[in-house]
Amino acid sequence: MEPIVEKLYVVGVDIGGQTTKIGVVDRRGNILDQTVINSKYGANDAGLFMESLCQTVRELSAELGLENVKGVGIGAPNANYYTGMIEDAANLEWAKGVSVPLAQTVSSRLGLPVKITNDANAAAMGEMTYGAARGMKNFIMITLGTGVGSGIVINGDVVYGHDGFAGELGHTCAVRNNGRLCNCGKYGCLEAYTSAVGVARTAREWLDMSDEPSLLRSLPEITSKDVYEAAVQGDKLSIRIFEYTGRMLGRSFADFVAFSAPEAIILFGGLARAGELLIRPIREEMNANLLSYWKNKVAIIQSALKESDAAILGASALAW
Amino acid sequence: MEPIVEKLYVVGVDIGGQTTKIGVVDRRGNILDQTVINSKYGANDAGLFMESLCQTVRELSAELGLENVKGVGIGAPNANYYTGMIEDAANLEWAKGVSVPLAQTVSSRLGLPVKITNDANAAAMGEMTYGAARGMKNFIMITLGTGVGSGIVINGDVVYGHDGFAGELGHTCAVRNNGRLCNCGKYGCLEAYTSAVGVARTAREWLDMSDEPSLLRSLPEITSKDVYEAAVQGDKLSIRIFEYTGRMLGRSFADFVAFSAPEAIILFGGLARAGELLIRPIREEMNANLLSYWKNKVAIIQSALKESDAAILGASALAW
């Protein structure tokens, strides 16, 4: 019999539209070494990209020894945990309109177990393994970035559903009638209002609707970061934008709680840094819409992972 | 070592506001014997009610032998699977404003394992064990009765959440502004529109709003059954009520699918008997609101359990 040796490291890979981050991570969530490759490498040839990825993982693991690596976790758009495929990801040229067998290919080339999932599920795994959700069995991760993603954990497991695509809470309906057009083609999605892009859009709409003075008026373009910075400086319109965005999130969160009764909802991503500016209205509106036995019992908390590390950590958590 | 003997039977108990149904069930879902006791027995003394319940279980199992019974499953309002308690059930005098340790008491008196849960979760268990969801690992049960309940199954397990109260989809928001007051005290809940009571209320409101002729006008009181029967006879207003109710359900179902990506949504309860009158608009509206990869992939089906048996079967399924 072989002796049982606990492998010491995992590799986390975060495939974004522009860059792919790769890091070697230990059990405590320390990133021991990391690097970046170009997500556009190989253009529309997925095989070339995957070879570049595998080569980089080999180089990065060489010092610690590939034999000490337990596995590889990959976070990527439209990644299906069950099939191991990236399925038609519009932002990746080599995965546009096709299914790419990412997990299987990388696994056979490296000789290591490989698990893939989307970014929000990876974030939930990262939070549960190294972050604010350690010890939690039931929580919901909401990522407030360019879009709104979600990773749902029930009984300690990420929910993948029948087909692997569960947890698209950014595309639940926040506004039933005359809602904003969302990137997904539907109207009124939560994402259309509460993503970074949605917040900037709210700002532009509200500036158009009145003459109310605002620090935002002097800016050539408006981002959610501008709205945040103006709010911190006391800009009334910007503060109301966070109030509005938070209330929109809070009433949707109440419906999410009615579904899975989580212990906490954890916020991640750029907008989450707005802290109480956003969390206070979320908390108030969520509690106003909850059934009595949940009122004031579901925590709204910010991610405990450093944003620059979170993508690698989240992906790496899949591999333990 | 004792020989391993597979126990052959379970007992299912359904505690309703008026009556409590008790049945002995075999592995194939045949109810071998059943009876009914008064849920009001003992008035506000939970101990008396539980003694009556245990005595009846003993009598009902006597012929088959209590030693052949694997356990007891109980469906009851506000029943918490984790704690085994009924927690403040307004419709049960002996559980109003108090927590009753139902599972523990019945278990110690009978010397059998006892599991409890609410009616909708029990229905989901019943459907998975004996009914339309056999072989399914991911589905949502929606019970359309006096209220709207739900039992959510993910990876083959009913979702109870952090506190045992998960799956209150009847109290997710269907109408954001100027919604109907729901029994729970909130406004705009799905239940306020799509329960049997909600359908009757829609009928009364619509009759008031216009002079449109309708078979319903001649009735002294209107129930959802009246609306169904009028619709079957071609009554246009009644048909539109089912259309409206179905669309309301369908757009909420789209949000539920975004959460857990189920294989199917199963309808149970009186209203579900309306069949295509209700299911066609549900299906159309759900698909219109789904992300592209779920369109036309989530089945809407009726329960396969006989309604008179379903409550006992559902509860009994907890005990296997």
XYZ file of C-alpha atoms in Angstrom, chain A:
320
model
C 0.000 0.000 0.000
C 1.084 3.531 -0.784
C 1.327 5.797 2.226
C -1.386 8.429 2.411
C 0.278 11.753 1.770
C -1.783 14.901 2.112
C -1.030 17.051 -0.895
C -0.054 20.520 0.204
C -1.022 22.845 -2.613
C -3.681 23.572 -5.174
C -3.612 25.732 -8.276
C -6.291 28.381 -8.834
C -6.980 29.720 -12.318
C -9.264 32.662 -13.073
C -10.049 33.084 -16.755
C -11.291 36.583 -17.513
C -12.017 38.221 -20.847
C -8.576 39.866 -21.036
C -6.253 38.052 -18.669
C -6.025 34.683 -16.978
C -4.614 34.690 -13.445
C -2.866 31.596 -12.168
C -1.665 31.018 -8.619
C -0.379 28.286 -6.320
C -2.227 28.293 -2.995
C -1.662 26.515 0.316
C -4.302 25.209 2.738
C -4.457 28.480 4.638
C -5.199 30.529 1.560
C -1.731 31.981 1.039
C -0.917 32.568 -2.610
C 2.673 31.329 -2.804
C 3.311 32.295 -6.388
C 1.196 33.751 -9.158
C 1.362 34.949 -12.719
C -0.858 36.136 -15.567
C -1.278 34.994 -19.154
C -3.197 36.527 -22.021
C -6.753 35.094 -22.310
C -6.654 35.917 -26.024
C -3.616 33.699 -26.619
C -4.338 31.329 -29.474
C -7.146 33.567 -30.783
C -9.969 31.203 -31.708
C -7.895 28.055 -31.136
C -8.863 26.719 -27.706
C -6.136 24.078 -27.924
C -3.397 26.720 -28.092
C -4.811 28.612 -25.158
C -5.065 25.457 -23.072
C -1.499 24.467 -23.920
C -0.293 27.899 -22.810
C -2.295 27.506 -19.588
C -0.897 24.043 -18.850
C 2.659 25.135 -19.573
C 2.296 28.051 -17.153
C 0.844 25.806 -14.428
C 3.830 23.462 -14.876
C 6.330 26.310 -14.608
C 4.605 27.859 -11.613
C 4.466 24.521 -9.775
C 7.995 23.439 -10.660
C 9.648 24.784 -7.528
C 7.119 23.240 -5.117
C 6.829 20.117 -7.247
C 3.823 19.251 -9.416
C 3.554 16.021 -7.417
C 2.619 18.098 -4.346
C -0.305 19.733 -6.142
C -3.675 18.198 -5.266
C -5.553 19.606 -8.220
C -6.496 22.608 -10.309
C -9.613 24.747 -9.836
C -10.685 27.033 -12.660
C -13.176 29.881 -12.574
C -14.398 30.923 -16.016
C -17.457 32.422 -17.704
C -20.144 29.863 -18.667
C -18.143 27.072 -17.056
C -20.238 24.020 -16.290
C -19.206 22.137 -13.176
C -20.916 18.910 -14.267
C -19.617 18.659 -17.820
C -16.272 20.404 -17.309
C -17.004 22.433 -20.442
C -16.977 26.143 -21.135
C -20.180 26.483 -23.093
C -20.407 29.364 -25.538
C -18.673 32.201 -23.683
C -19.149 35.422 -25.643
C -16.106 37.123 -24.054
C -13.586 34.413 -24.952
C -12.803 34.192 -28.630
C -11.782 30.522 -28.382
C -15.060 29.641 -26.651
C -17.492 31.759 -28.654
C -20.347 29.677 -30.033
C -18.625 26.399 -29.121
C -18.221 24.066 -26.163
C -14.645 23.669 -24.965
C -13.789 20.590 -22.861
C -11.564 22.602 -20.552
C -11.492 20.387 -17.446
C -10.861 17.164 -19.336
C -8.146 18.613 -21.568
C -6.220 20.373 -18.801
C -6.595 17.340 -16.545
C -5.197 14.884 -19.070
C -2.339 17.193 -20.064
C -1.276 17.875 -16.458
C -2.245 14.517 -14.976
C -4.160 16.283 -12.195
C -7.817 16.488 -11.187
C -9.409 19.662 -12.575
C -12.713 21.258 -11.526
C -14.263 24.275 -13.223
C -17.147 26.583 -12.364
C -18.226 30.141 -13.000
C -16.699 33.107 -11.198
C -19.500 33.646 -8.685
C -19.563 29.999 -7.608
C -15.794 30.116 -7.282
C -16.110 33.231 -5.142
C -18.561 31.373 -2.884
C -16.145 28.457 -2.575
C -13.309 30.842 -1.789
C -15.334 32.594 0.890
C -16.303 29.267 2.451
C -12.752 27.918 2.371
C -10.702 30.956 3.347
C -13.027 33.903 3.981
C -16.120 35.286 5.712
C -18.172 32.107 5.246
C -15.799 29.723 7.035
C -17.995 27.419 9.096
C -21.177 28.421 7.272
C -23.251 25.739 5.588
C -25.957 27.960 4.092
C -25.154 31.300 2.539
C -25.483 33.226 -0.709
C -22.619 35.026 -2.379
C -23.593 38.022 -4.501
C -20.913 39.470 -6.771
C -21.518 43.084 -7.721
C -19.235 43.755 -10.657
C -19.800 44.586 -14.311
C -22.649 42.100 -13.925
C -24.382 40.631 -10.892
C -23.464 37.013 -10.206
C -24.361 34.629 -7.436
C -23.082 31.496 -5.791
C -25.552 29.668 -3.578
C -24.367 27.304 -0.866
C -26.825 24.898 0.741
C -25.739 22.317 3.297
C -22.122 23.143 2.544
C -22.378 22.520 -1.197
C -22.558 24.969 -4.085
C -25.903 24.582 -5.860
C -25.411 23.599 -9.504
C -28.936 22.391 -10.239
C -30.084 19.916 -12.837
C -27.892 21.271 -15.630
C -24.999 22.969 -13.840
C -26.259 26.523 -14.391
C -28.079 27.226 -11.124
C -27.498 30.495 -9.279
C -28.248 33.218 -11.822
C -29.793 35.600 -9.308
C -28.636 38.641 -11.262
C -31.247 37.657 -13.833
C -34.210 37.384 -11.496
C -36.769 40.079 -12.049
C -36.372 43.273 -10.014
C -38.740 45.476 -12.023
C -41.778 43.839 -13.617
C -43.054 46.538 -15.931
C -41.033 48.893 -18.117
C -37.839 47.526 -16.651
C -34.429 48.280 -18.099
C -33.120 46.097 -20.907
C -30.487 43.735 -19.488
C -27.425 42.378 -21.308
C -29.129 38.978 -21.320
C -31.947 40.285 -23.523
C -34.612 40.275 -20.809
C -36.097 43.337 -19.151
C -35.976 44.384 -15.506
C -33.238 42.017 -14.297
C -31.589 42.810 -10.962
C -28.272 43.083 -12.816
C -29.573 45.938 -14.990
C -29.973 48.061 -11.844
C -27.441 46.906 -9.296
C -24.291 46.055 -11.242
C -21.543 48.653 -11.521
C -22.872 49.374 -14.999
C -26.424 49.647 -13.630
C -25.385 52.145 -10.970
C -23.654 54.322 -13.551
C -26.781 54.140 -15.693
C -28.951 55.209 -12.770
C -26.658 58.204 -12.301
C -26.929 59.244 -15.939
C -30.726 58.823 -15.934
C -31.194 60.808 -12.754
C -28.897 63.617 -13.901
C -30.995 63.880 -17.054
C -34.257 63.949 -15.144
C -33.589 67.063 -13.057
C -31.298 70.061 -12.571
C -30.285 68.986 -9.085
C -26.681 70.030 -8.492
C -24.256 67.132 -8.209
C -20.509 66.560 -8.282
C -21.209 64.033 -11.019
C -22.275 66.736 -13.478
C -18.706 67.859 -14.124
C -17.533 64.399 -15.204
C -17.232 63.519 -18.912
C -18.172 59.890 -18.181
C -19.601 58.380 -15.020
C -18.605 55.068 -13.431
C -19.949 53.470 -10.270
C -16.639 54.420 -8.636
C -17.354 58.082 -9.404
C -20.769 57.746 -7.789
C -19.173 56.179 -4.725
C -16.534 58.892 -4.420
C -19.116 61.637 -4.824
C -21.325 59.975 -2.182
C -18.410 59.831 0.258
C -17.932 63.563 -0.316
C -21.561 64.145 0.651
C -23.086 64.468 -2.819
C -26.808 64.077 -2.135
C -27.772 62.638 -5.500
C -24.991 60.056 -5.295
C -26.029 59.052 -1.785
C -29.594 58.571 -3.043
C -28.289 56.394 -5.892
C -26.744 54.017 -3.335
C -29.955 54.147 -1.322
C -31.967 53.210 -4.427
C -29.534 50.478 -5.463
C -29.460 49.044 -1.957
C -33.236 48.991 -1.678
C -33.481 47.218 -5.016
C -31.014 44.600 -3.796
C -32.676 44.299 -0.391
C -36.117 43.470 -1.693
C -34.661 40.853 -4.030
C -32.592 39.449 -1.170
C -35.828 38.946 0.802
C -37.045 36.635 -1.970
C -33.724 34.782 -1.985
C -34.035 34.225 1.766
C -37.545 32.794 1.275
C -35.978 30.266 -1.081
C -33.004 28.891 0.831
C -33.082 30.482 4.307
C -29.360 31.330 4.378
C -27.426 32.349 7.452
C -25.872 35.257 5.571
C -25.663 37.010 2.247
C -22.107 37.965 1.379
C -21.304 40.830 -0.971
C -18.272 40.794 -3.196
C -16.908 43.036 -5.933
C -16.263 46.699 -6.529
C -19.644 47.995 -5.409
C -19.499 46.026 -2.157
C -16.682 48.340 -1.063
C -19.303 51.080 -0.655
C -19.953 49.452 2.723
C -22.755 50.920 4.833
C -23.721 53.347 2.044
C -25.074 50.259 0.293
C -25.511 47.751 3.121
C -27.762 49.892 5.335
C -30.513 50.283 2.689
C -30.098 46.610 1.711
C -30.573 45.538 5.314
C -33.566 47.812 5.906
C -35.393 46.843 2.738
C -34.635 43.143 3.085
C -35.952 43.057 6.633
C -39.068 45.008 5.632
C -39.841 42.278 3.092
C -39.015 39.179 5.123
C -41.454 36.866 6.863
C -41.429 37.542 10.605
C -39.205 34.647 11.619
C -36.345 35.847 9.424
C -36.445 39.549 10.320
C -33.060 40.743 11.623
C -31.678 37.218 11.504
C -29.945 37.139 8.126
C -26.554 38.867 8.123
C -25.433 41.036 5.210
C -21.668 41.030 5.191
C -18.761 42.023 2.981
C -16.342 39.506 1.571
C -13.273 38.936 3.746
C -11.014 38.154 0.784
C -8.602 40.704 -0.635
C -10.039 41.608 -4.006
C -6.770 41.136 -5.883
C -6.454 37.585 -4.484
C -10.091 36.541 -4.469
C -10.375 35.216 -8.008
C -7.386 32.884 -7.632
C -8.402 31.858 -4.116
C -11.983 31.152 -5.159
C -10.926 29.009 -8.085
C -8.302 27.216 -6.016
C -10.896 26.293 -3.377
C -12.578 24.026 -5.947
C -9.523 21.818 -5.968
C -9.350 20.842 -2.293
